[in-house]
Amino acid sequence: MAKYNEEFKIKLVTEYLYGNLGYKSLAKKYNMGSETP
């Protein structure tokens, strides 16, 4: 079973591509365990 659903993943990728947050900032914003891609 996947840890994150597809909708959440698409939201993160879209926010990464069109926003100004990097991996670490997004990981922290969404309280994700890892700060690496």
PDB file of C-alpha atoms in Angstrom:
ATOM      1  CA  MET A   1       0.000   0.000   0.000  1.00  0.00           C
ATOM      2  CA  ALA A   2       1.298   3.446  -0.891  1.00  0.00           C
ATOM      3  CA  LYS A   3       2.231   5.826   1.875  1.00  0.00           C
ATOM      4  CA  TYR A   4       0.833   8.884   0.064  1.00  0.00           C
ATOM      5  CA  ASN A   5      -2.088   8.899  -2.339  1.00  0.00           C
ATOM      6  CA  GLU A   6      -1.733  10.016  -5.936  1.00  0.00           C
ATOM      7  CA  GLU A   7      -3.701  13.249  -5.415  1.00  0.00           C
ATOM      8  CA  PHE A   8      -1.330  14.343  -2.633  1.00  0.00           C
ATOM      9  CA  LYS A   9       1.737  13.541  -4.741  1.00  0.00           C
ATOM     10  CA  ILE A  10       0.420  15.557  -7.679  1.00  0.00           C
ATOM     11  CA  LYS A  11      -0.313  18.476  -5.352  1.00  0.00           C
ATOM     12  CA  LEU A  12       3.258  18.417  -4.025  1.00  0.00           C
ATOM     13  CA  VAL A  13       4.872  18.156  -7.451  1.00  0.00           C
ATOM     14  CA  THR A  14       2.717  20.993  -8.772  1.00  0.00           C
ATOM     15  CA  GLU A  15       3.556  23.156  -5.777  1.00  0.00           C
ATOM     16  CA  TYR A  16       7.248  22.375  -6.232  1.00  0.00           C
ATOM     17  CA  LEU A  17       7.235  23.178  -9.951  1.00  0.00           C
ATOM     18  CA  TYR A  18       5.192  26.371  -9.806  1.00  0.00           C
ATOM     19  CA  GLY A  19       5.978  27.611  -6.304  1.00  0.00           C
ATOM     20  CA  ASN A  20       9.142  28.842  -4.679  1.00  0.00           C
ATOM     21  CA  LEU A  21       9.670  26.090  -2.106  1.00  0.00           C
ATOM     22  CA  GLY A  22      12.379  23.443  -2.326  1.00  0.00           C
ATOM     23  CA  TYR A  23      12.389  19.817  -1.171  1.00  0.00           C
ATOM     24  CA  LYS A  24      13.239  20.604   2.436  1.00  0.00           C
ATOM     25  CA  SER A  25      10.654  23.369   2.738  1.00  0.00           C
ATOM     26  CA  LEU A  26       7.894  21.216   1.263  1.00  0.00           C
ATOM     27  CA  ALA A  27       8.817  18.277   3.493  1.00  0.00           C
ATOM     28  CA  LYS A  28       8.649  20.518   6.528  1.00  0.00           C
ATOM     29  CA  LYS A  29       5.405  22.226   5.410  1.00  0.00           C
ATOM     30  CA  TYR A  30       3.606  18.901   4.978  1.00  0.00           C
ATOM     31  CA  ASN A  31       5.291  17.196   7.947  1.00  0.00           C
ATOM     32  CA  MET A  32       6.858  14.481   5.826  1.00  0.00           C
ATOM     33  CA  GLY A  33       9.481  12.179   7.296  1.00  0.00           C
ATOM     34  CA  SER A  34      12.226  12.691   4.745  1.00  0.00           C
ATOM     35  CA  GLU A  35      13.751  15.856   3.365  1.00  0.00           C
ATOM     36  CA  THR A  36      15.331  14.089   0.379  1.00  0.00           C
ATOM     37  CA  PRO A  37      13.675  13.624  -3.024  1.00  0.00           C
TER      38      PRO A  37
END
